[in-house]
């Protein structure tokens, strides 16, 4: 399928928060309850019709275990939108949101105004929730980023959340520049 626009996103966050699962649900509508750690970098592509435009959405999946150690500055500069994910059943991953958003700032520098960033609390299907929704919302609003909650397991909010981010990227009119991951 041909496309009108290309949108390059990045998903980051601690290990096991469900980054790969969110992308598996979004791109292929699958969920695997077995944990298979992402090694290095992976990517998922999906074409979507967004407000009458065919958009090729490419999402780079990173390994939480490596944090940013193996990721280069130029890698961040190619992202048009970033999802920072934590696990609502694991408060430590919530505490680390600050680390991830701070890292985006450090790596993006002045470019940060050109990209869209959202924060996602995943695993809301679980009854072992540790992080309160209102508290997370208030915290993210203080940081200045929109907050969403998803379940990769049931699929709840996954598509709408990613579509929100794509729309924000389109709005920022950041597409079709000479940006490419190849
Ligand atoms: P790294 O690749 O190590 O960075 O981890 P990740 O963030 O990609 O996590 P991954 O998607 O591999 O998921 C980790 C574990 O959590 C797996 O066992 C998943 O099945 C499980 N999981 C992911 N999303 C959900 C969810 O929405 N609900 C529940 N209950 N479990 C989930
Ligand atoms: Mg992964």
JSON list of C-alpha atoms and ligand atoms in Angstrom, two decimals:
[
{"chain": "A", "resi": 1, "resn": "UNK", "atom": "CA", "xyz": [0.00, 0.00, 0.00]},
{"chain": "A", "resi": 2, "resn": "UNK", "atom": "CA", "xyz": [1.27, 3.46, -0.76]},
{"chain": "A", "resi": 3, "resn": "UNK", "atom": "CA", "xyz": [1.20, 6.10, 1.90]},
{"chain": "A", "resi": 4, "resn": "UNK", "atom": "CA", "xyz": [0.90, 9.87, 2.14]},
{"chain": "A", "resi": 5, "resn": "UNK", "atom": "CA", "xyz": [2.84, 10.35, 5.34]},
{"chain": "A", "resi": 6, "resn": "UNK", "atom": "CA", "xyz": [5.35, 8.51, 7.46]},
{"chain": "A", "resi": 7, "resn": "UNK", "atom": "CA", "xyz": [5.39, 8.63, 11.22]},
{"chain": "A", "resi": 8, "resn": "UNK", "atom": "CA", "xyz": [8.31, 7.34, 13.27]},
{"chain": "A", "resi": 9, "resn": "UNK", "atom": "CA", "xyz": [7.69, 6.59, 16.90]},
{"chain": "A", "resi": 10, "resn": "UNK", "atom": "CA", "xyz": [9.75, 5.21, 19.74]},
{"chain": "A", "resi": 11, "resn": "UNK", "atom": "CA", "xyz": [8.58, 3.25, 22.78]},
{"chain": "A", "resi": 12, "resn": "UNK", "atom": "CA", "xyz": [10.72, 3.33, 25.93]},
{"chain": "A", "resi": 13, "resn": "UNK", "atom": "CA", "xyz": [10.42, 2.42, 29.59]},
{"chain": "A", "resi": 14, "resn": "UNK", "atom": "CA", "xyz": [11.68, -0.12, 32.12]},
{"chain": "A", "resi": 15, "resn": "UNK", "atom": "CA", "xyz": [12.01, -3.79, 31.31]},
{"chain": "A", "resi": 16, "resn": "UNK", "atom": "CA", "xyz": [8.80, -5.88, 31.55]},
{"chain": "A", "resi": 17, "resn": "UNK", "atom": "CA", "xyz": [6.38, -2.92, 31.55]},
{"chain": "A", "resi": 18, "resn": "UNK", "atom": "CA", "xyz": [4.85, -4.30, 28.32]},
{"chain": "A", "resi": 19, "resn": "UNK", "atom": "CA", "xyz": [6.34, -2.23, 25.50]},
{"chain": "A", "resi": 20, "resn": "UNK", "atom": "CA", "xyz": [6.66, -5.14, 23.06]},
{"chain": "A", "resi": 21, "resn": "UNK", "atom": "CA", "xyz": [3.22, -6.41, 24.10]},
{"chain": "A", "resi": 22, "resn": "UNK", "atom": "CA", "xyz": [1.61, -3.04, 23.37]},
{"chain": "A", "resi": 23, "resn": "UNK", "atom": "CA", "xyz": [3.19, -3.05, 19.90]},
{"chain": "A", "resi": 24, "resn": "UNK", "atom": "CA", "xyz": [2.24, -6.69, 19.28]},
{"chain": "A", "resi": 25, "resn": "UNK", "atom": "CA", "xyz": [-1.35, -5.84, 20.14]},
{"chain": "A", "resi": 26, "resn": "UNK", "atom": "CA", "xyz": [-1.32, -2.71, 18.01]},
{"chain": "A", "resi": 27, "resn": "UNK", "atom": "CA", "xyz": [0.43, -4.06, 14.91]},
{"chain": "A", "resi": 28, "resn": "UNK", "atom": "CA", "xyz": [-0.71, -7.70, 14.86]},
{"chain": "A", "resi": 29, "resn": "UNK", "atom": "CA", "xyz": [-3.52, -7.92, 17.40]},
{"chain": "A", "resi": 30, "resn": "UNK", "atom": "CA", "xyz": [-1.70, -10.60, 19.36]},
{"chain": "A", "resi": 31, "resn": "UNK", "atom": "CA", "xyz": [-0.74, -11.00, 23.02]},
{"chain": "A", "resi": 32, "resn": "UNK", "atom": "CA", "xyz": [1.75, -13.44, 24.49]},
{"chain": "A", "resi": 33, "resn": "UNK", "atom": "CA", "xyz": [1.73, -13.97, 28.25]},
{"chain": "A", "resi": 34, "resn": "UNK", "atom": "CA", "xyz": [5.27, -15.40, 28.16]},
{"chain": "A", "resi": 35, "resn": "UNK", "atom": "CA", "xyz": [7.97, -12.81, 28.68]},
{"chain": "A", "resi": 36, "resn": "UNK", "atom": "CA", "xyz": [10.63, -12.63, 26.00]},
{"chain": "A", "resi": 37, "resn": "UNK", "atom": "CA", "xyz": [13.03, -9.75, 26.65]},
{"chain": "A", "resi": 38, "resn": "UNK", "atom": "CA", "xyz": [13.70, -7.51, 23.67]},
{"chain": "A", "resi": 39, "resn": "UNK", "atom": "CA", "xyz": [17.33, -7.60, 22.65]},
{"chain": "A", "resi": 40, "resn": "UNK", "atom": "CA", "xyz": [18.69, -4.44, 21.10]},
{"chain": "A", "resi": 41, "resn": "UNK", "atom": "CA", "xyz": [16.18, -2.84, 18.76]},
{"chain": "A", "resi": 42, "resn": "UNK", "atom": "CA", "xyz": [13.10, -4.09, 16.99]},
{"chain": "A", "resi": 43, "resn": "UNK", "atom": "CA", "xyz": [10.42, -2.38, 14.94]},
{"chain": "A", "resi": 44, "resn": "UNK", "atom": "CA", "xyz": [6.76, -2.70, 14.09]},
{"chain": "A", "resi": 45, "resn": "UNK", "atom": "CA", "xyz": [5.05, -1.15, 11.09]},
{"chain": "A", "resi": 46, "resn": "UNK", "atom": "CA", "xyz": [1.38, -0.48, 10.52]},
{"chain": "A", "resi": 47, "resn": "UNK", "atom": "CA", "xyz": [-0.44, 1.53, 7.86]},
{"chain": "A", "resi": 48, "resn": "UNK", "atom": "CA", "xyz": [-3.42, 3.44, 9.13]},
{"chain": "A", "resi": 49, "resn": "UNK", "atom": "CA", "xyz": [-5.91, 5.80, 7.66]},
{"chain": "A", "resi": 50, "resn": "UNK", "atom": "CA", "xyz": [-5.85, 8.81, 9.94]},
{"chain": "A", "resi": 51, "resn": "UNK", "atom": "CA", "xyz": [-8.29, 11.57, 9.12]},
{"chain": "A", "resi": 52, "resn": "UNK", "atom": "CA", "xyz": [-8.25, 10.66, 5.42]},
{"chain": "A", "resi": 53, "resn": "UNK", "atom": "CA", "xyz": [-4.50, 10.25, 5.10]},
{"chain": "A", "resi": 54, "resn": "UNK", "atom": "CA", "xyz": [-2.67, 6.96, 4.70]},
{"chain": "A", "resi": 55, "resn": "UNK", "atom": "CA", "xyz": [0.01, 7.03, 7.33]},
{"chain": "A", "resi": 56, "resn": "UNK", "atom": "CA", "xyz": [2.83, 4.49, 7.58]},
{"chain": "A", "resi": 57, "resn": "UNK", "atom": "CA", "xyz": [3.53, 4.19, 11.27]},
{"chain": "A", "resi": 58, "resn": "UNK", "atom": "CA", "xyz": [6.87, 2.72, 12.21]},
{"chain": "A", "resi": 59, "resn": "UNK", "atom": "CA", "xyz": [7.50, 2.15, 15.89]},
{"chain": "A", "resi": 60, "resn": "UNK", "atom": "CA", "xyz": [10.93, 1.35, 17.29]},
{"chain": "A", "resi": 61, "resn": "UNK", "atom": "CA", "xyz": [10.90, -0.98, 20.26]},
{"chain": "A", "resi": 62, "resn": "UNK", "atom": "CA", "xyz": [13.78, -0.72, 22.69]},
{"chain": "A", "resi": 63, "resn": "UNK", "atom": "CA", "xyz": [15.11, -3.08, 25.34]},
{"chain": "A", "resi": 64, "resn": "UNK", "atom": "CA", "xyz": [14.27, -1.79, 28.81]},
{"chain": "A", "resi": 65, "resn": "UNK", "atom": "CA", "xyz": [17.16, -3.76, 30.26]},
{"chain": "A", "resi": 66, "resn": "UNK", "atom": "CA", "xyz": [19.67, -1.68, 28.42]},
{"chain": "A", "resi": 67, "resn": "UNK", "atom": "CA", "xyz": [18.12, 1.62, 29.36]},
{"chain": "A", "resi": 68, "resn": "UNK", "atom": "CA", "xyz": [19.76, 4.21, 27.19]},
{"chain": "A", "resi": 69, "resn": "UNK", "atom": "CA", "xyz": [23.26, 2.83, 27.27]},
{"chain": "A", "resi": 70, "resn": "UNK", "atom": "CA", "xyz": [23.28, 1.47, 23.75]},
{"chain": "A", "resi": 71, "resn": "UNK", "atom": "CA", "xyz": [21.03, 4.12, 22.27]},
{"chain": "A", "resi": 72, "resn": "UNK", "atom": "CA", "xyz": [22.67, 6.99, 20.51]},
{"chain": "A", "resi": 73, "resn": "UNK", "atom": "CA", "xyz": [21.73, 10.60, 20.41]},
{"chain": "A", "resi": 74, "resn": "UNK", "atom": "CA", "xyz": [21.00, 10.42, 16.68]},
{"chain": "A", "resi": 75, "resn": "UNK", "atom": "CA", "xyz": [18.54, 7.64, 17.33]},
{"chain": "A", "resi": 76, "resn": "UNK", "atom": "CA", "xyz": [16.47, 9.97, 19.46]},
{"chain": "A", "resi": 77, "resn": "UNK", "atom": "CA", "xyz": [16.70, 12.76, 16.97]},
{"chain": "A", "resi": 78, "resn": "UNK", "atom": "CA", "xyz": [14.90, 10.61, 14.43]},
{"chain": "A", "resi": 79, "resn": "UNK", "atom": "CA", "xyz": [11.85, 10.05, 16.59]},
{"chain": "A", "resi": 80, "resn": "UNK", "atom": "CA", "xyz": [8.79, 12.19, 15.92]},
{"chain": "A", "resi": 81, "resn": "UNK", "atom": "CA", "xyz": [6.84, 10.84, 18.85]},
{"chain": "A", "resi": 82, "resn": "UNK", "atom": "CA", "xyz": [7.83, 8.96, 22.01]},
{"chain": "A", "resi": 83, "resn": "UNK", "atom": "CA", "xyz": [5.78, 6.75, 24.33]},
{"chain": "A", "resi": 84, "resn": "UNK", "atom": "CA", "xyz": [7.13, 6.37, 27.85]},
{"chain": "A", "resi": 85, "resn": "UNK", "atom": "CA", "xyz": [5.59, 3.27, 29.41]},
{"chain": "A", "resi": 86, "resn": "UNK", "atom": "CA", "xyz": [5.36, 2.10, 33.02]},
{"chain": "A", "resi": 87, "resn": "UNK", "atom": "CA", "xyz": [3.51, -0.81, 34.64]},
{"chain": "A", "resi": 88, "resn": "UNK", "atom": "CA", "xyz": [0.64, 0.16, 36.98]},
{"chain": "A", "resi": 89, "resn": "UNK", "atom": "CA", "xyz": [1.29, -3.02, 39.00]},
{"chain": "A", "resi": 90, "resn": "UNK", "atom": "CA", "xyz": [4.93, -2.07, 39.66]},
{"chain": "A", "resi": 91, "resn": "UNK", "atom": "CA", "xyz": [5.53, 1.22, 41.44]},
{"chain": "A", "resi": 92, "resn": "UNK", "atom": "CA", "xyz": [9.26, 1.08, 40.79]},
{"chain": "A", "resi": 93, "resn": "UNK", "atom": "CA", "xyz": [8.60, 1.43, 37.05]},
{"chain": "A", "resi": 94, "resn": "UNK", "atom": "CA", "xyz": [6.42, 4.44, 37.88]},
{"chain": "A", "resi": 95, "resn": "UNK", "atom": "CA", "xyz": [9.25, 6.03, 39.90]},
{"chain": "A", "resi": 96, "resn": "UNK", "atom": "CA", "xyz": [11.46, 5.63, 36.84]},
{"chain": "A", "resi": 97, "resn": "UNK", "atom": "CA", "xyz": [9.24, 7.75, 34.56]},
{"chain": "A", "resi": 98, "resn": "UNK", "atom": "CA", "xyz": [11.27, 10.74, 35.67]},
{"chain": "A", "resi": 99, "resn": "UNK", "atom": "CA", "xyz": [14.47, 9.03, 34.58]},
{"chain": "A", "resi": 100, "resn": "UNK", "atom": "CA", "xyz": [13.05, 8.31, 31.12]},
{"chain": "A", "resi": 101, "resn": "UNK", "atom": "CA", "xyz": [11.54, 11.76, 30.53]},
{"chain": "A", "resi": 102, "resn": "UNK", "atom": "CA", "xyz": [14.74, 13.38, 31.78]},
{"chain": "A", "resi": 103, "resn": "UNK", "atom": "CA", "xyz": [16.72, 11.23, 29.36]},
{"chain": "A", "resi": 104, "resn": "UNK", "atom": "CA", "xyz": [14.52, 12.38, 26.49]},
{"chain": "A", "resi": 105, "resn": "UNK", "atom": "CA", "xyz": [15.26, 15.98, 27.44]},
{"chain": "A", "resi": 106, "resn": "UNK", "atom": "CA", "xyz": [18.96, 15.32, 27.66]},
{"chain": "A", "resi": 107, "resn": "UNK", "atom": "CA", "xyz": [19.14, 13.52, 24.34]},
{"chain": "A", "resi": 108, "resn": "UNK", "atom": "CA", "xyz": [16.76, 15.75, 22.40]},
{"chain": "A", "resi": 109, "resn": "UNK", "atom": "CA", "xyz": [18.00, 19.11, 23.66]},
{"chain": "A", "resi": 110, "resn": "UNK", "atom": "CA", "xyz": [16.31, 21.91, 21.74]},
{"chain": "A", "resi": 111, "resn": "UNK", "atom": "CA", "xyz": [14.67, 19.41, 19.41]},
{"chain": "A", "resi": 112, "resn": "UNK", "atom": "CA", "xyz": [12.26, 18.38, 22.15]},
{"chain": "A", "resi": 113, "resn": "UNK", "atom": "CA", "xyz": [9.72, 21.00, 21.11]},
{"chain": "A", "resi": 114, "resn": "UNK", "atom": "CA", "xyz": [9.40, 19.27, 17.73]},
{"chain": "A", "resi": 115, "resn": "UNK", "atom": "CA", "xyz": [8.36, 15.91, 19.10]},
{"chain": "A", "resi": 116, "resn": "UNK", "atom": "CA", "xyz": [5.26, 14.61, 20.82]},
{"chain": "A", "resi": 117, "resn": "UNK", "atom": "CA", "xyz": [5.65, 12.69, 24.08]},
{"chain": "A", "resi": 118, "resn": "UNK", "atom": "CA", "xyz": [3.01, 10.74, 25.99]},
{"chain": "A", "resi": 119, "resn": "UNK", "atom": "CA", "xyz": [3.12, 8.60, 29.12]},
{"chain": "A", "resi": 120, "resn": "UNK", "atom": "CA", "xyz": [1.34, 5.25, 29.31]},
{"chain": "A", "resi": 121, "resn": "UNK", "atom": "CA", "xyz": [0.40, 3.20, 32.36]},
{"chain": "A", "resi": 122, "resn": "UNK", "atom": "CA", "xyz": [0.03, -0.40, 31.11]},
{"chain": "A", "resi": 123, "resn": "UNK", "atom": "CA", "xyz": [-1.47, -3.64, 32.59]},
{"chain": "A", "resi": 124, "resn": "UNK", "atom": "CA", "xyz": [-4.70, -2.04, 33.80]},
{"chain": "A", "resi": 125, "resn": "UNK", "atom": "CA", "xyz": [-6.42, -5.44, 33.42]},
{"chain": "A", "resi": 126, "resn": "UNK", "atom": "CA", "xyz": [-4.54, -6.63, 36.52]},
{"chain": "A", "resi": 127, "resn": "UNK", "atom": "CA", "xyz": [-6.03, -6.53, 40.01]},
{"chain": "A", "resi": 128, "resn": "UNK", "atom": "CA", "xyz": [-2.57, -6.04, 41.51]},
{"chain": "A", "resi": 129, "resn": "UNK", "atom": "CA", "xyz": [-2.50, -2.36, 40.78]},
{"chain": "A", "resi": 130, "resn": "UNK", "atom": "CA", "xyz": [0.02, -0.34, 42.83]},
{"chain": "A", "resi": 131, "resn": "UNK", "atom": "CA", "xyz": [-0.22, 3.08, 41.21]},
{"chain": "A", "resi": 132, "resn": "UNK", "atom": "CA", "xyz": [-3.32, 5.21, 41.61]},
{"chain": "A", "resi": 133, "resn": "UNK", "atom": "CA", "xyz": [-4.74, 6.61, 38.38]},
{"chain": "A", "resi": 134, "resn": "UNK", "atom": "CA", "xyz": [-5.45, 10.10, 39.72]},
{"chain": "A", "resi": 135, "resn": "UNK", "atom": "CA", "xyz": [-2.00, 10.36, 41.21]},
{"chain": "A", "resi": 136, "resn": "UNK", "atom": "CA", "xyz": [-0.38, 9.30, 37.92]},
{"chain": "A", "resi": 137, "resn": "UNK", "atom": "CA", "xyz": [-2.50, 11.78, 35.99]},
{"chain": "A", "resi": 138, "resn": "UNK", "atom": "CA", "xyz": [-1.50, 14.62, 38.30]},
{"chain": "A", "resi": 139, "resn": "UNK", "atom": "CA", "xyz": [2.17, 13.65, 38.15]},
{"chain": "A", "resi": 140, "resn": "UNK", "atom": "CA", "xyz": [2.21, 13.50, 34.34]},
{"chain": "A", "resi": 141, "resn": "UNK", "atom": "CA", "xyz": [0.38, 16.77, 34.04]},
{"chain": "A", "resi": 142, "resn": "UNK", "atom": "CA", "xyz": [3.03, 18.34, 36.28]},
{"chain": "A", "resi": 143, "resn": "UNK", "atom": "CA", "xyz": [5.67, 16.97, 33.92]},
{"chain": "A", "resi": 144, "resn": "UNK", "atom": "CA", "xyz": [3.66, 18.40, 31.03]},
{"chain": "A", "resi": 145, "resn": "UNK", "atom": "CA", "xyz": [2.80, 15.18, 29.21]},
{"chain": "A", "resi": 146, "resn": "UNK", "atom": "CA", "xyz": [-0.60, 13.62, 28.42]},
{"chain": "A", "resi": 147, "resn": "UNK", "atom": "CA", "xyz": [-1.32, 10.42, 30.34]},
{"chain": "A", "resi": 148, "resn": "UNK", "atom": "CA", "xyz": [-3.05, 7.26, 29.06]},
{"chain": "A", "resi": 149, "resn": "UNK", "atom": "CA", "xyz": [-3.77, 3.83, 30.49]},
{"chain": "A", "resi": 150, "resn": "UNK", "atom": "CA", "xyz": [-3.76, 0.62, 28.46]},
{"chain": "A", "resi": 151, "resn": "UNK", "atom": "CA", "xyz": [-3.92, -3.13, 28.63]},
{"chain": "A", "resi": 152, "resn": "UNK", "atom": "CA", "xyz": [-1.95, -4.99, 25.98]},
{"chain": "A", "resi": 153, "resn": "UNK", "atom": "CA", "xyz": [-3.59, -8.15, 27.33]},
{"chain": "A", "resi": 154, "resn": "UNK", "atom": "CA", "xyz": [-7.19, -7.13, 26.62]},
{"chain": "A", "resi": 155, "resn": "UNK", "atom": "CA", "xyz": [-6.30, -4.50, 24.03]},
{"chain": "A", "resi": 156, "resn": "UNK", "atom": "CA", "xyz": [-8.08, -1.76, 25.96]},
{"chain": "A", "resi": 157, "resn": "UNK", "atom": "CA", "xyz": [-7.08, 1.74, 24.79]},
{"chain": "A", "resi": 158, "resn": "UNK", "atom": "CA", "xyz": [-4.05, 0.49, 22.83]},
{"chain": "A", "resi": 159, "resn": "UNK", "atom": "CA", "xyz": [-5.15, 1.63, 19.36]},
{"chain": "A", "resi": 160, "resn": "UNK", "atom": "CA", "xyz": [-6.71, 4.89, 20.49]},
{"chain": "A", "resi": 161, "resn": "UNK", "atom": "CA", "xyz": [-3.62, 5.84, 22.50]},
{"chain": "A", "resi": 162, "resn": "UNK", "atom": "CA", "xyz": [-1.21, 5.25, 19.62]},
{"chain": "A", "resi": 163, "resn": "UNK", "atom": "CA", "xyz": [-3.56, 7.05, 17.24]},
{"chain": "A", "resi": 164, "resn": "UNK", "atom": "CA", "xyz": [-3.59, 10.02, 19.60]},
{"chain": "A", "resi": 165, "resn": "UNK", "atom": "CA", "xyz": [0.19, 10.17, 19.43]},
{"chain": "A", "resi": 166, "resn": "UNK", "atom": "CA", "xyz": [0.20, 9.86, 15.62]},
{"chain": "A", "resi": 167, "resn": "UNK", "atom": "CA", "xyz": [-2.28, 12.73, 15.38]},
{"chain": "A", "resi": 168, "resn": "UNK", "atom": "CA", "xyz": [-0.08, 14.85, 17.63]},
{"chain": "A", "resi": 169, "resn": "UNK", "atom": "CA", "xyz": [2.89, 14.11, 15.37]},
{"chain": "A", "resi": 170, "resn": "UNK", "atom": "CA", "xyz": [0.88, 15.02, 12.27]},
{"chain": "A", "resi": 171, "resn": "UNK", "atom": "CA", "xyz": [-0.19, 18.22, 13.99]},
{"chain": "A", "resi": 172, "resn": "UNK", "atom": "CA", "xyz": [3.39, 19.12, 14.71]},
{"chain": "A", "resi": 173, "resn": "UNK", "atom": "CA", "xyz": [3.88, 18.84, 11.00]},
{"chain": "A", "resi": 174, "resn": "UNK", "atom": "CA", "xyz": [7.08, 17.01, 11.55]},
{"chain": "A", "resi": 175, "resn": "UNK", "atom": "CA", "xyz": [6.66, 14.56, 8.71]},
{"chain": "A", "resi": 176, "resn": "UNK", "atom": "CA", "xyz": [8.50, 13.94, 5.49]},
{"chain": "A", "resi": 177, "resn": "UNK", "atom": "CA", "xyz": [11.54, 15.78, 6.60]},
{"chain": "A", "resi": 178, "resn": "UNK", "atom": "CA", "xyz": [14.80, 14.16, 5.78]},
{"chain": "A", "resi": 179, "resn": "UNK", "atom": "CA", "xyz": [14.44, 11.90, 8.75]},
{"chain": "A", "resi": 180, "resn": "UNK", "atom": "CA", "xyz": [14.96, 8.21, 8.20]},
{"chain": "A", "resi": 181, "resn": "UNK", "atom": "CA", "xyz": [15.96, 5.20, 10.19]},
{"chain": "A", "resi": 182, "resn": "UNK", "atom": "CA", "xyz": [16.21, 3.02, 7.05]},
{"chain": "B", "resi": 1, "resn": "LIG", "atom": "P1", "xyz": [11.70, -5.52, 27.65]},
{"chain": "B", "resi": 1, "resn": "LIG", "atom": "O1", "xyz": [11.70, -6.03, 26.26]},
{"chain": "B", "resi": 1, "resn": "LIG", "atom": "O2", "xyz": [12.56, -6.33, 28.58]},
{"chain": "B", "resi": 1, "resn": "LIG", "atom": "O3", "xyz": [12.07, -4.07, 27.75]},
{"chain": "B", "resi": 1, "resn": "LIG", "atom": "O4", "xyz": [10.17, -5.68, 28.25]},
{"chain": "B", "resi": 1, "resn": "LIG", "atom": "P2", "xyz": [8.82, -5.10, 27.62]},
{"chain": "B", "resi": 1, "resn": "LIG", "atom": "O5", "xyz": [8.54, -3.76, 28.19]},
{"chain": "B", "resi": 1, "resn": "LIG", "atom": "O6", "xyz": [8.86, -5.21, 26.14]},
{"chain": "B", "resi": 1, "resn": "LIG", "atom": "O7", "xyz": [7.72, -6.10, 28.22]},
{"chain": "B", "resi": 1, "resn": "LIG", "atom": "P3", "xyz": [6.91, -7.25, 27.46]},
{"chain": "B", "resi": 1, "resn": "LIG", "atom": "O8", "xyz": [5.99, -6.67, 26.45]},
{"chain": "B", "resi": 1, "resn": "LIG", "atom": "O9", "xyz": [7.84, -8.28, 26.99]},
{"chain": "B", "resi": 1, "resn": "LIG", "atom": "O10", "xyz": [5.98, -7.79, 28.64]},
{"chain": "B", "resi": 1, "resn": "LIG", "atom": "C1", "xyz": [6.52, -8.28, 29.86]},
{"chain": "B", "resi": 1, "resn": "LIG", "atom": "C2", "xyz": [5.54, -9.24, 30.52]},
{"chain": "B", "resi": 1, "resn": "LIG", "atom": "O11", "xyz": [4.35, -8.55, 30.91]},
{"chain": "B", "resi": 1, "resn": "LIG", "atom": "C3", "xyz": [5.08, -10.38, 29.59]},
{"chain": "B", "resi": 1, "resn": "LIG", "atom": "O12", "xyz": [4.96, -11.55, 30.35]},
{"chain": "B", "resi": 1, "resn": "LIG", "atom": "C4", "xyz": [3.72, -9.91, 29.11]},
{"chain": "B", "resi": 1, "resn": "LIG", "atom": "O13", "xyz": [2.86, -10.98, 28.78]},
{"chain": "B", "resi": 1, "resn": "LIG", "atom": "C5", "xyz": [3.19, -9.14, 30.31]},
{"chain": "B", "resi": 1, "resn": "LIG", "atom": "N1", "xyz": [2.27, -8.06, 29.93]},
{"chain": "B", "resi": 1, "resn": "LIG", "atom": "C6", "xyz": [2.48, -7.11, 29.00]},
{"chain": "B", "resi": 1, "resn": "LIG", "atom": "N2", "xyz": [1.42, -6.29, 28.89]},
{"chain": "B", "resi": 1, "resn": "LIG", "atom": "C7", "xyz": [0.50, -6.73, 29.78]},
{"chain": "B", "resi": 1, "resn": "LIG", "atom": "C8", "xyz": [-0.81, -6.30, 30.14]},
{"chain": "B", "resi": 1, "resn": "LIG", "atom": "O14", "xyz": [-1.38, -5.33, 29.61]},
{"chain": "B", "resi": 1, "resn": "LIG", "atom": "N3", "xyz": [-1.44, -6.99, 31.14]},
{"chain": "B", "resi": 1, "resn": "LIG", "atom": "C9", "xyz": [-0.86, -8.06, 31.75]},
{"chain": "B", "resi": 1, "resn": "LIG", "atom": "N4", "xyz": [-1.56, -8.66, 32.71]},
{"chain": "B", "resi": 1, "resn": "LIG", "atom": "N5", "xyz": [0.37, -8.50, 31.43]},
{"chain": "B", "resi": 1, "resn": "LIG", "atom": "C10", "xyz": [1.05, -7.85, 30.45]},
{"chain": "B", "resi": 2, "resn": "LIG", "atom": "MG1", "xyz": [10.33, -5.79, 24.83]}
]
